[in-house]
């Protein structure tokens, strides 16, 4: 079978699985789980075969004209290189693990059939984005992921929090997609083609007439899809969806799509130093702000959500200094350990039995009840904190190396100021990342909250197996990827050196150690100040319903979590470390409230004004226009008495009047 045929089957199989799941979900429920797992797993195997056969060799291109447009044609194009096939393997691995995990995690969910079908469709759309060589086809996959995220985040649609989160995710990402679409059309108009190869050729030879405008328009869509400041606020709220969905969205699809697009079209962005500067600034603000917010969250999934935002900021920072290899390296490494973190969080929630969804302050000492989750999450948190020899250390060091290279003025076309901005922000974020990773581990597995009884801590075997499967790349990918005899990742990408350097390694590891020790010290200080377990609200809530499902937990999430936040131990290590920043950081620096004042309220006021004008002004004129004929009709109707004598009298009177007028006129 040819390489192109295998590549076409990769997105086609999960798409067919999605169609089959939707059609047979109710008619043949016994086929739902096989249709969820087998097509996705087969697509993953084929993606691995495609990656092995493509390797680091010359890119493979194939295309057929999809439709004539009268101007810029649209092609059903395939583009395979080391960059694309590597990310496809990540997508397949994470999607397969999520589908397997979900068979246990949602085994009693009445809407599992539609859920698994949407996950398969989501996976097929990301495969399409990765493999396509045409921007319009990429846009199709981009939008399919958007609508799938709307339905998956709102899976528990009976709850207000899930409905609001799905609507917010859809609207915020669409806010970025509108300028993104304009940017795609402007880019195609300048390059004369939607084919990515043609666009890159035009960008390389100065054929993009408006690189700054195009770059900024595209960045708006990237900020929405990949949750970068200022369009990142939807991602923490998206945790209202099932936990496996969070793993899929954060690790391999949706949020990775924006970074992938910038990496694929990097020469277009490099054509404008303004665009690179804006990207670097957004990445710096995103990294630091999200890390501070993560250090103040009590919900374990919101900590991980803000963590994802920050790690995407690292990838965007690498792209801002012109190093696509470092960005992709961190994207793949992060995909593995972030999927592990979210799926382990699902086991933790199951073991804790908390009815405030995932409040760490109520979890207690879960290490004994969920040992597999503790060990695997510990591995993933070490990778997140960039502790050697875990994969996150190698990939994050490649970003620091790229930033240091640009700061020293050696990155062609990248201002050294952008390099310094990215480097300083990345180092500061390294401290904060190690801090919130340590805090999460201590609160979840060494805490003193009111967790559920031990009977509720049993872990389904399949979920545990998936955790250990994902632990393998989390442990080994970073080192293996840089061994030429095994993978030789630089050769698969742009050939840039990715191995850690002495300076950035010392800085990165040293700052990570500082963050870990500072957080542990604050934790010990908190222990001496803690006089009792969590407050009465927490204990009572835990005792009343210790083992709610995730859907049921969402129903009381807002009021219970609000009570937990209010009763949260003032000696929380995050509170001690952040001081006065803790309260604003715990609320995401109140950006939602700011956006509500700046945008939502004016729009609502404007809509109210339009409604008033429509009801009181426009409808008044319409009613008046209809009232005049009705009045004339009423007057005429009164003259229609049916009395012949009256009609003759009026006729004679009119005749006399006309005769008099004629006589006077003569």
XYZ file of C-alpha atoms in Angstrom:
666
model
C 0.000 0.000 0.000
C 1.391 3.414 -0.957
C 2.335 6.018 1.611
C -0.336 8.439 0.403
C -3.051 5.769 0.675
C -2.019 4.970 4.247
C -2.045 8.675 5.099
C -5.548 9.115 3.652
C -6.811 6.231 5.795
C -5.539 7.868 9.000
C -8.227 10.607 9.205
C -10.784 8.522 7.293
C -10.984 5.672 9.818
C -11.974 7.748 12.891
C -14.389 9.693 10.685
C -16.108 6.454 9.670
C -16.059 5.360 13.307
C -17.818 8.613 14.246
C -20.489 8.100 11.571
C -21.006 4.503 12.650
C -21.239 5.480 16.305
C -23.865 8.136 15.604
C -25.941 5.821 13.404
C -25.715 2.677 15.543
C -25.556 4.243 19.001
C -29.152 3.394 19.864
C -29.916 0.658 17.363
C -26.900 -1.515 18.271
C -25.384 -0.338 21.583
C -23.059 -3.352 21.679
C -21.089 -1.910 18.756
C -20.527 1.503 20.356
C -17.327 0.728 22.237
C -15.657 -1.209 19.396
C -16.557 1.622 16.992
C -15.056 4.098 19.422
C -11.775 2.310 20.067
C -10.869 0.176 17.034
C -10.942 2.815 14.236
C -8.953 5.281 16.334
C -6.447 2.633 17.430
C -6.031 1.476 13.833
C -5.518 5.068 12.708
C -2.821 5.409 15.367
C -1.029 2.296 14.093
C -1.227 3.582 10.521
C 0.079 6.980 11.660
C 3.089 5.222 13.171
C 3.642 3.316 9.907
C 3.395 6.567 7.928
C 5.877 8.222 10.291
C 8.370 5.366 9.984
C 8.122 5.287 6.194
C 8.292 9.058 5.827
C 10.979 9.567 8.469
C 13.348 12.441 7.867
C 13.263 12.072 4.096
C 12.032 14.589 1.512
C 8.438 15.751 1.942
C 5.698 13.759 0.232
C 3.090 15.796 -1.646
C -0.056 14.704 -3.472
C -3.033 16.761 -4.578
C -6.206 16.702 -6.613
C -8.365 19.670 -7.581
C -11.292 19.743 -5.176
C -13.301 22.458 -6.855
C -12.753 25.326 -9.304
C -13.482 28.657 -7.671
C -13.008 31.073 -10.550
C -10.029 32.639 -8.787
C -7.854 30.837 -6.229
C -8.496 27.081 -6.539
C -9.002 24.717 -3.611
C -7.076 21.427 -3.681
C -7.490 18.272 -1.671
C -3.777 18.227 -0.912
C -1.620 15.961 1.227
C 1.692 17.088 2.675
C 3.835 14.728 4.716
C 7.117 15.626 6.351
C 8.808 14.777 9.622
C 6.979 17.595 11.350
C 3.479 16.472 10.259
C 3.900 12.738 10.807
C 5.357 13.233 14.293
C 2.375 15.288 15.453
C -0.005 12.774 13.844
C 1.529 10.027 15.982
C 0.917 12.158 19.075
C -2.718 12.753 18.062
C -3.269 9.038 17.480
C -1.656 8.010 20.769
C -3.594 10.458 22.913
C -6.906 9.865 21.120
C -6.565 6.082 21.499
C -5.726 6.415 25.192
C -8.685 8.762 25.703
C -11.097 6.384 23.969
C -9.852 3.412 26.013
C -9.955 5.407 29.243
C -13.462 6.679 28.477
C -14.880 3.166 28.172
C -14.261 2.822 31.910
C -14.622 6.433 33.013
C -18.016 6.910 31.317
C -19.201 3.309 31.454
C -22.528 4.343 33.044
C -23.050 7.496 30.989
C -26.309 7.306 28.970
C -24.835 9.541 26.241
C -21.599 7.637 25.795
C -22.425 6.765 22.167
C -22.663 10.390 21.040
C -19.678 11.306 23.220
C -17.390 8.674 21.688
C -18.548 9.549 18.166
C -17.717 13.213 18.741
C -14.293 12.273 20.096
C -13.664 10.239 16.935
C -14.798 13.132 14.744
C -12.586 15.477 16.769
C -9.636 13.147 16.166
C -10.332 12.890 12.427
C -10.466 16.695 12.181
C -7.069 17.084 13.845
C -5.560 14.440 11.574
C -6.937 16.440 8.643
C -5.361 19.649 9.966
C -1.997 17.925 10.382
C -1.825 16.109 7.032
C -3.424 18.602 4.662
C -1.409 20.775 2.322
C -4.196 23.276 1.572
C -5.283 26.094 3.880
C -8.980 25.832 3.007
C -9.046 22.131 3.831
C -7.142 22.911 7.030
C -9.843 25.456 7.826
C -12.487 22.724 7.501
C -10.739 20.604 10.132
C -10.195 23.726 12.242
C -13.932 24.475 12.338
C -14.986 20.860 12.869
C -12.845 20.818 16.011
C -14.578 23.994 17.147
C -18.074 22.550 16.884
C -16.976 19.249 18.437
C -15.507 21.122 21.396
C -18.836 22.922 21.844
C -20.722 19.643 22.161
C -18.076 17.845 24.221
C -17.536 20.637 26.739
C -21.324 20.831 27.090
C -21.688 17.055 27.434
C -23.409 17.489 30.801
C -25.836 19.964 29.291
C -28.326 19.545 32.143
C -26.046 21.724 34.285
C -25.803 25.479 33.922
C -22.023 25.512 34.340
C -21.525 23.094 31.412
C -23.917 24.995 29.140
C -22.220 28.294 29.922
C -18.732 26.815 29.438
C -19.553 25.312 26.032
C -21.119 28.539 24.819
C -18.176 30.566 26.075
C -15.653 28.251 24.402
C -17.518 28.485 21.111
C -17.982 32.266 21.139
C -14.460 33.168 22.267
C -12.813 30.911 19.704
C -15.154 32.235 17.006
C -14.129 35.760 18.013
C -10.631 34.847 16.897
C -11.776 32.822 13.890
C -13.387 35.804 12.132
C -10.141 37.770 11.642
C -8.389 34.456 11.053
C -10.658 33.718 8.092
C -10.015 37.200 6.688
C -6.288 36.587 7.114
C -6.500 33.279 5.234
C -8.229 34.962 2.295
C -5.764 37.870 2.330
C -2.833 35.464 2.418
C -4.227 33.430 -0.482
C -4.882 36.614 -2.472
C -1.265 37.731 -2.015
C 0.224 34.296 -2.742
C -2.260 33.352 -5.458
C -2.900 29.933 -3.905
C -4.287 28.161 -0.859
C -1.580 25.492 -1.133
C 0.751 25.772 1.853
C 3.840 25.021 -0.232
C 2.946 27.837 -2.632
C 2.347 30.240 0.249
C 5.708 29.397 1.825
C 7.446 29.888 -1.508
C 5.810 33.285 -1.911
C 6.753 34.275 1.650
C 10.363 33.199 1.138
C 10.666 35.315 -2.017
C 8.877 38.369 -0.643
C 5.631 37.639 -2.465
C 3.371 38.506 0.504
C 2.376 42.135 -0.033
C 0.936 42.727 3.455
C 2.836 40.426 5.844
C 2.108 42.416 9.009
C -1.637 42.658 8.401
C -1.884 39.017 7.392
C 0.251 37.866 10.319
C -1.761 39.791 12.911
C -5.069 38.550 11.489
C -3.845 34.963 11.651
C -2.572 35.493 15.199
C -6.098 36.402 16.307
C -7.313 32.951 15.324
C -4.276 31.332 16.918
C -4.901 33.216 20.183
C -8.473 31.931 20.255
C -7.818 28.327 19.289
C -4.612 27.913 21.314
C -5.881 29.925 24.301
C -3.305 32.699 24.275
C -3.806 36.066 25.921
C -6.241 37.803 25.617
C -8.531 35.029 24.271
C -7.498 32.359 26.782
C -10.344 32.728 29.268
C -12.472 29.968 27.739
C -10.039 27.174 28.505
C -10.280 27.033 32.340
C -14.083 27.064 32.093
C -13.958 24.244 29.536
C -13.080 21.932 32.436
C -16.842 21.498 32.856
C -16.627 18.769 30.211
C -15.712 15.159 31.022
C -12.112 14.780 32.159
C -11.050 12.632 29.154
C -12.258 15.453 26.876
C -9.999 17.835 28.762
C -7.079 15.504 28.078
C -7.900 15.351 24.368
C -8.398 19.104 23.944
C -5.320 20.078 25.947
C -2.861 17.450 24.833
C -3.218 16.725 21.142
C -6.091 18.572 19.487
C -7.764 21.963 19.438
C -5.258 24.021 21.430
C -2.337 22.446 19.575
C -3.881 23.404 16.225
C -3.006 27.092 16.543
C 0.613 26.378 17.417
C 0.781 23.884 14.553
C -0.499 26.516 12.114
C 2.097 29.101 13.148
C 4.827 26.481 12.921
C 3.651 25.389 9.477
C 3.448 29.003 8.195
C 6.406 30.362 10.160
C 8.063 32.063 7.118
C 4.890 34.143 6.710
C 5.188 35.397 10.287
C 8.949 35.886 9.965
C 8.318 38.263 7.063
C 7.200 40.868 9.626
C 9.221 41.726 12.733
C 6.121 43.443 14.115
C 4.232 40.159 14.023
C 7.078 38.331 15.767
C 7.240 41.052 18.427
C 3.492 40.841 19.047
C 3.683 37.039 19.224
C 6.587 37.250 21.682
C 4.760 39.774 23.867
C 1.566 37.707 23.934
C 3.586 34.588 24.763
C 5.390 36.344 27.638
C 2.170 37.696 29.159
C 0.462 34.329 28.701
C 3.272 32.370 30.345
C 3.610 34.522 33.447
C -0.087 35.294 33.940
C -1.234 31.696 33.570
C 1.482 30.402 35.911
C 0.436 32.885 38.609
C -3.209 31.901 38.146
C -2.344 28.191 38.355
C -0.589 28.759 41.669
C -3.815 30.109 43.164
C -6.414 27.584 41.915
C -8.047 25.012 44.169
C -9.677 22.981 41.387
C -7.122 20.446 40.128
C -8.422 20.618 36.566
C -8.243 24.415 36.508
C -4.627 24.214 37.672
C -3.911 21.957 34.724
C -5.889 24.211 32.377
C -3.822 27.256 33.291
C -0.751 25.056 33.021
C -1.708 24.214 29.435
C -2.094 27.901 28.630
C 1.386 28.554 29.982
C 3.007 25.658 28.130
C 1.368 26.791 24.902
C 2.947 30.133 25.691
C 6.347 28.390 25.719
C 5.642 27.002 22.246
C 4.501 30.386 20.972
C 7.642 31.923 22.481
C 9.842 29.481 20.566
C 8.036 30.418 17.361
C 8.432 34.127 18.162
C 12.212 33.668 18.133
C 12.017 31.720 14.879
C 12.689 28.187 16.142
C 9.974 25.860 14.902
C 11.900 22.739 15.934
C 11.900 23.726 19.617
C 8.196 24.591 19.481
C 7.250 21.250 17.928
C 9.524 19.339 20.301
C 7.780 20.896 23.277
C 4.362 20.409 21.648
C 4.895 16.661 21.337
C 6.531 16.282 24.742
C 3.839 18.373 26.419
C 1.094 16.408 24.670
C 2.192 13.178 26.310
C 2.636 14.404 29.872
C -0.405 16.724 29.815
C -2.664 13.872 28.662
C -1.237 11.838 31.536
C -1.909 14.671 33.979
C -5.555 15.029 33.008
C -6.291 11.317 32.926
C -4.560 10.888 36.288
C -6.689 13.773 37.574
C -9.754 11.784 36.533
C -8.577 8.872 38.664
C -7.883 11.269 41.520
C -11.408 12.691 41.288
C -12.786 9.159 41.279
C -10.716 8.218 44.313
C -11.515 11.407 46.227
C -15.260 11.154 45.648
C -15.444 14.917 46.020
C -18.695 16.616 45.091
C -16.992 19.908 44.320
C -15.612 18.250 41.193
C -11.885 18.521 41.837
C -11.129 20.770 44.819
C -7.655 19.854 46.047
C -8.305 21.297 49.490
C -10.807 18.466 50.061
C -8.816 15.556 48.733
C -6.729 14.597 51.710
C -3.999 11.986 51.604
C -4.870 10.122 48.392
C -1.449 8.566 47.903
C -2.477 5.371 49.695
C -5.839 5.098 47.954
C -4.681 5.872 44.416
C -1.016 4.838 44.255
C -0.944 4.469 40.465
C -2.378 7.938 40.002
C 0.095 9.318 42.528
C 3.140 7.820 40.838
C 2.121 8.578 37.267
C 0.980 12.089 38.102
C 4.226 12.618 39.990
C 6.143 11.619 36.853
C 4.068 13.969 34.718
C 4.418 16.849 37.187
C 8.186 16.345 37.220
C 8.141 16.582 33.421
C 5.980 19.709 33.647
C 8.444 21.264 36.087
C 11.306 20.397 33.667
C 13.121 18.163 36.120
C 15.755 15.987 34.399
C 15.673 13.341 33.012
C 11.965 13.602 32.202
C 10.830 14.645 28.722
C 9.706 18.116 29.766
C 13.259 18.992 30.759
C 14.631 18.366 27.274
C 11.812 20.074 25.387
C 11.669 23.120 27.654
C 15.422 23.457 27.512
C 15.189 23.581 23.722
C 12.865 26.585 24.066
C 15.239 28.291 26.499
C 18.124 27.572 24.154
C 16.247 29.148 21.236
C 15.397 32.220 23.328
C 19.001 32.605 24.485
C 20.163 32.285 20.877
C 17.799 35.068 19.791
C 18.673 37.264 22.777
C 22.331 37.125 21.779
C 21.381 38.450 18.330
C 22.126 35.249 16.420
C 18.571 34.539 15.207
C 18.201 35.995 11.738
C 15.233 38.329 11.383
C 14.364 38.225 15.098
C 15.023 41.378 17.183
C 17.228 40.649 20.169
C 14.700 42.490 22.365
C 12.133 39.802 21.533
C 14.669 37.145 22.495
C 15.348 38.803 25.850
C 11.629 39.249 26.542
C 10.932 35.598 25.833
C 13.974 34.364 27.767
C 13.205 36.347 30.935
C 9.510 35.406 30.833
C 10.342 31.728 30.257
C 12.779 31.627 33.184
C 10.336 33.333 35.525
C 7.619 30.942 34.395
C 9.946 28.010 35.102
C 10.016 28.997 38.797
C 6.248 29.390 38.955
C 5.617 26.158 37.059
C 7.726 24.150 39.472
C 5.877 25.872 42.306
C 2.333 25.071 41.221
C 3.302 21.541 40.162
C 4.696 20.892 43.648
C 1.663 22.485 45.281
C -0.699 20.299 43.260
C 1.114 17.129 44.272
C 1.223 18.073 47.951
C -2.423 19.133 48.161
C -3.746 16.123 46.238
C -1.599 13.363 47.712
C -0.252 14.711 50.984
C -3.093 17.013 52.016
C -5.300 17.027 55.086
C -8.669 17.582 53.460
C -11.891 15.676 54.058
C -11.645 13.069 51.324
C -14.093 10.247 50.690
C -13.976 6.876 52.451
C -11.517 4.315 51.167
C -14.231 2.265 49.464
C -14.598 5.024 46.917
C -10.930 5.000 45.983
C -10.814 1.889 43.809
C -9.277 2.555 40.414
C -10.641 0.790 37.293
C -7.875 -1.358 35.832
C -8.200 -0.002 32.285
C -7.790 3.575 33.483
C -4.655 2.600 35.388
C -3.176 0.822 32.371
C -3.679 3.925 30.232
C -1.840 6.015 32.819
C 1.223 3.781 32.699
C 1.157 3.697 28.888
C 1.371 7.494 28.812
C 4.045 7.455 31.485
C 6.442 5.778 29.030
C 6.817 8.735 26.616
C 6.735 11.103 29.574
C 9.783 9.336 30.932
C 11.675 8.499 27.776
C 10.672 10.679 24.824
C 12.910 13.632 25.614
C 16.129 11.647 25.766
C 15.218 9.165 23.032
C 14.259 11.900 20.584
C 17.781 13.317 20.678
C 19.609 10.028 20.108
C 20.432 9.820 16.367
C 20.362 6.031 16.319
C 16.819 5.993 17.734
C 14.921 9.022 16.423
C 17.226 11.992 15.683
C 14.437 14.537 16.079
C 16.438 17.482 14.636
C 16.732 15.607 11.336
C 12.956 15.073 11.287
C 12.348 18.789 11.742
C 14.436 21.726 10.550
C 17.828 20.411 11.581
C 18.192 22.893 14.455
C 20.105 21.681 17.488
C 17.764 20.708 20.332
C 20.138 19.281 22.949
C 20.336 21.216 26.236
C 23.201 23.647 26.721
C 25.095 24.106 29.966
C 23.947 27.686 30.642
C 20.238 27.207 30.028
C 20.275 23.835 31.800
C 21.789 25.346 34.943
C 19.359 28.255 34.854
C 16.316 26.124 34.108
C 17.005 23.360 36.600
C 18.201 25.792 39.255
C 15.037 27.864 38.998
C 12.889 24.723 39.035
C 14.607 23.611 42.243
C 14.009 27.056 43.738
C 10.301 26.793 42.895
C 10.039 23.292 44.360
C 11.877 24.133 47.579
C 10.015 27.421 48.076
C 6.660 25.694 47.684
C 7.641 22.834 49.961
C 8.862 25.324 52.545
C 5.562 27.211 52.336
C 3.771 23.891 52.698
C 5.692 23.086 55.870
C 5.004 26.557 57.211
C 1.331 26.069 56.426
C 1.339 22.770 58.321
C 2.510 24.488 61.492
C -0.205 27.118 61.155
C -3.010 24.676 60.346
C -4.953 24.009 63.538
C -7.657 21.742 62.088
C -8.813 20.076 58.905
C -10.883 22.007 56.422
C -13.913 23.975 57.540
C -17.349 22.738 58.402
C -18.720 23.456 54.967
C -16.179 21.161 53.376
C -16.494 18.323 55.859
C -20.272 18.388 55.813
C -20.393 18.413 52.048
C -18.002 15.481 51.843
C -19.916 13.451 54.406
C -23.302 14.021 52.760
C -22.418 12.770 49.265
C -18.962 11.222 49.118
C -19.104 9.534 45.727
C -20.977 11.681 43.230
C -20.380 11.156 39.535
C -18.708 13.944 37.611
C -22.019 14.987 36.056
C -23.726 15.159 39.445
C -20.764 17.022 40.890
C -21.200 19.709 38.271
C -24.755 20.359 39.449
C -23.513 21.618 42.796
C -20.088 22.745 41.631
C -20.750 26.469 41.699
C -22.236 26.775 45.182
C -20.077 24.090 46.818
C -16.880 25.208 45.153
C -17.678 28.785 46.100
C -18.077 27.681 49.723
C -14.809 25.738 49.521
C -12.997 28.743 48.074
C -14.335 30.895 50.868
C -13.363 28.314 53.474
C -10.016 27.516 51.905
C -7.218 27.290 54.408
C -5.522 30.707 54.668
C -2.244 28.837 55.143
C -2.372 27.403 51.608
C 1.213 27.429 50.247
C -0.005 29.275 47.170
C -1.490 31.972 49.380
C 1.752 32.281 51.310
C 3.844 32.504 48.133
C 1.654 34.962 46.227
C 0.570 37.154 49.112
C -1.741 39.945 47.890
C -1.664 38.506 44.363
C -3.437 35.351 45.501
C -7.019 36.647 45.384
C -6.877 38.256 41.914
C -4.873 35.299 40.579
C -7.429 32.820 41.928
C -10.058 34.594 39.804
C -7.917 34.730 36.670
C -7.062 38.376 37.421
C -10.762 39.089 36.855
C -10.374 39.282 33.108
C -13.865 37.881 32.633
C -15.293 40.721 34.701
C -13.211 43.224 32.728
C -14.384 41.790 29.417
C -17.955 41.866 30.692
C -17.650 45.595 31.384
C -15.760 46.466 28.219
C -17.535 44.244 25.705
C -20.460 42.204 27.009
C -22.367 44.992 28.747
C -21.998 47.490 25.863
C -23.190 44.822 23.422
C -26.142 43.976 25.656
C -26.924 47.672 26.051
C -26.730 48.189 22.307
C -28.987 45.204 21.714
C -31.433 46.606 24.277
C -31.425 49.942 22.447
C -32.036 48.216 19.131
C -34.867 46.229 20.679
C -36.396 49.431 22.089
C -36.129 51.273 18.759
C -37.589 48.317 16.930
C -40.506 47.984 19.334
C -41.260 51.627 20.117
C -40.209 53.472 16.949
C -40.203 51.169 13.957
C -43.299 49.279 15.019
C -45.038 52.596 15.823
C -44.507 53.793 12.267
C -45.647 50.437 10.933
C -48.755 50.527 13.073
C -49.361 54.148 11.968
C -48.948 53.269 8.322
C -51.541 50.579 8.716
C -53.805 52.782 10.854
C -54.373 55.511 8.220
C -55.939 53.135 5.638
C -57.992 51.579 8.406
C -59.297 55.037 9.430
C -60.150 55.986 5.839
C -61.828 52.643 5.405
C -63.898 53.232 8.535
C -65.000 56.654 7.253
C -65.947 55.296 3.847
C -67.697 52.384 5.476
C -69.909 54.800 7.423
C -71.143 56.344 4.145
C -72.224 52.976 2.854
C -75.660 53.018 4.553
C -77.583 51.146 1.845
C -80.182 53.983 1.611
C -80.752 54.876 -2.069
C -82.241 58.250 -1.210
C -79.096 59.198 0.669
C -76.906 58.190 -2.282
C -79.071 60.297 -4.732
C -79.024 63.271 -2.372
C -75.239 63.151 -2.087
C -74.933 62.790 -5.876
C -77.171 65.810 -6.484
C -75.345 67.872 -3.877
C -72.027 67.015 -5.492
C -73.370 67.921 -8.908
C -74.569 71.285 -7.652
C -71.180 72.007 -6.053
C -69.354 71.113 -9.260
C -71.715 73.308 -11.304
C -71.141 76.252 -8.977
C -67.359 75.807 -9.154
C -67.449 75.667 -12.953
C -69.635 78.764 -13.138
C -67.375 80.726 -10.792
C -64.357 79.657 -12.768
C -65.893 80.742 -16.057
